[in-house]
């Protein structure tokens, strides 16, 4: 990287248009640019990089860039990117000139006068500029964090995030009104009373069985002739006074729509295989229901829809999933009448003609009611399944939905919210398209961006489903009003409404989850996402180990208890039952009754391994990662956060309304109360109680504490008082004129820039204006930046030298340890020879030679050191030679002193 000075001669049109008046051509502002050289091509990128975010963080309160300066000095980089943009044709060097046909021609009123041309061409250029300005103003509506340069200003970046968050909160409120407007507490009570009427009514006075406990076909006929007909047709009041003719008002409030319908599905004979040894005994075989085994042939009298098969498309029906199998929408059906007597006769005829037989696998009882008091429909379906094993399995479904919209004033308000929701969806569609166009495939690397796209897609699908549902309801009601004796096929509508409700629930859930995207700008709130992202790999490894053991236990329980315990009747049920065991919701006695040996062993080992070991491992992973994330965040550099931006805006508003004292007043009060010396802790405690941050207090104290003794003397007090008086005069002038004095810089400033710079949180507003109260001008700041760059370069070379010295010291230390080990072994040999009375001359000569080599090496190292560092010269004289009886400790001390 290299530093150079450039003197811009012309600005791009987007920047020149921001200057309210033209500047003198001879005036240029020297700017320090960081040019990135392409080593492969040898070219340089001449676009100056914007200043780093650290320059205006809370840790560096001495400088906060003005937004107007950021716009005028640095060309706008690609939104959402932090790399320096490459030089384009519009950014020419010194002396370059762009012709009339160039896309970067300087408009009138720019830095240089443009050549006179045709009036039409000039008008066309003015019109183009006007359209570009209009598009830029419209684009402000989609100024999100990914479409704005977050490096230009931390405060501006947070303002864009705040604006995006406010817009999104409005969208969230709208969608909550929509979803809560679709449901109400009346839906639950409506479903409850209708289910109690048909599910809990006894079959007869002497038989306490209900629909829930049906066991045979005979019980089914008792139910249809008793509780079903009695609950379906309410023709008289409790005093035997007749209700309106051809109308059935269930509970005197709920209108029966059309007529009920009975529909059965059958399987054909010989649909299964019988072993050859039992074919003489088993003559008929009816398999479980599947679409391939379904019976479609006519039977019985073969007259009417009850005896002739009708396809699903002709009935406008839909499939249904029961307890045993999934059933189609066709079959043999019988529509009952509008009166109870006629319906009872039809049921009796079906019973006499053996409408149900061995091939029957499912019977559906469908009807629909409407309550005008609460504008709700209830589409009911009672299912009786006859499995191949014999017996009866019952199930039911009561779907309470609001199919007719826009009746009351609240409905019209919800309709208005629907229009607003559609506008929001269009707004976010445009936003996602713009962001994807800017970032391409890199946009989908963030999970939050994928969530945004998912929300838009689900919202579009929900809008289509809502429009389809509304259109279908109109056509179905029209046909029902024309023919009262027909069965209303509201099941597809109810299913569509249920799917729409589920879709809306998913949208609301993800919409609330998306709030973490905005909350994560706060350090405390970002701990959750940081913890989950950091421990993701550990959790994946733990999940593999957990599910290996968990599924092994599920398979064991399914095979051992599946034939006797309902909770383990299927493999899926076994999995969910084990989750219930973890939560403590389980009946231990059932598995003991099923298997007295394996039951307790299974339960004990499962609880031990899953609950006591694996669950505690899971919690340990989360706790350790959370501790690491919290420690890392405590060491991170503090930046301006969303709460700081809101607090700053409130403080500015209160100070302009004279409802709150400024930082100048607070510091003056602290100095007045201190009287003599004022140390750092006293000033910090006093100003902290008045709402100032640590960074601001440290900046103020460091400015006036020249001797570094953490105390302010009388002279420091006086200097601070003088500066504060100047600050007070400046603030009074700003309050009276509501405008800022002209800056020492050669840039023009707008009213918006003046308001942006009116920052009183640090107590030194003049530091940003280059006034005489201790602040620096922009040119001085650039000089400091260059000095810091040189210091960083020098520090880098010093660090590399220190690393080399450390490596050399480590090598020398290893050599000393090796020689110490050799000498120790030699001394041990000498002592052993002396103890045994053997000749020690050989060992002594070897030891003396090693000592002499060591001393010569030390002298050579000292000579080299004196040559490389002459200022540290030491007198050189004869070095005494130690005797051959040098001990190991003496050698160790010699080597250590050399190091």
mmCIF file of C-alpha atoms in Angstrom, residues 796-806:
data_model
loop_
_atom_site.group_PDB
_atom_site.id
_atom_site.type_symbol
_atom_site.label_atom_id
_atom_site.label_comp_id
_atom_site.label_asym_id
_atom_site.label_seq_id
_atom_site.Cartn_x
_atom_site.Cartn_y
_atom_site.Cartn_z
ATOM 1 C CA UNK A 796 5.014 -3.331 12.463
ATOM 2 C CA UNK A 797 8.769 -3.424 11.789
ATOM 3 C CA UNK A 798 9.503 -3.314 15.531
ATOM 4 C CA UNK A 799 7.175 -6.246 16.161
ATOM 5 C CA UNK A 800 8.847 -8.308 13.439
ATOM 6 C CA UNK A 801 12.282 -7.624 14.977
ATOM 7 C CA UNK A 802 11.015 -8.587 18.417
ATOM 8 C CA UNK A 803 9.704 -11.853 16.991
ATOM 9 C CA UNK A 804 13.108 -12.608 15.463
ATOM 10 C CA UNK A 805 14.853 -11.910 18.782
ATOM 11 C CA UNK A 806 12.430 -14.197 20.614
#
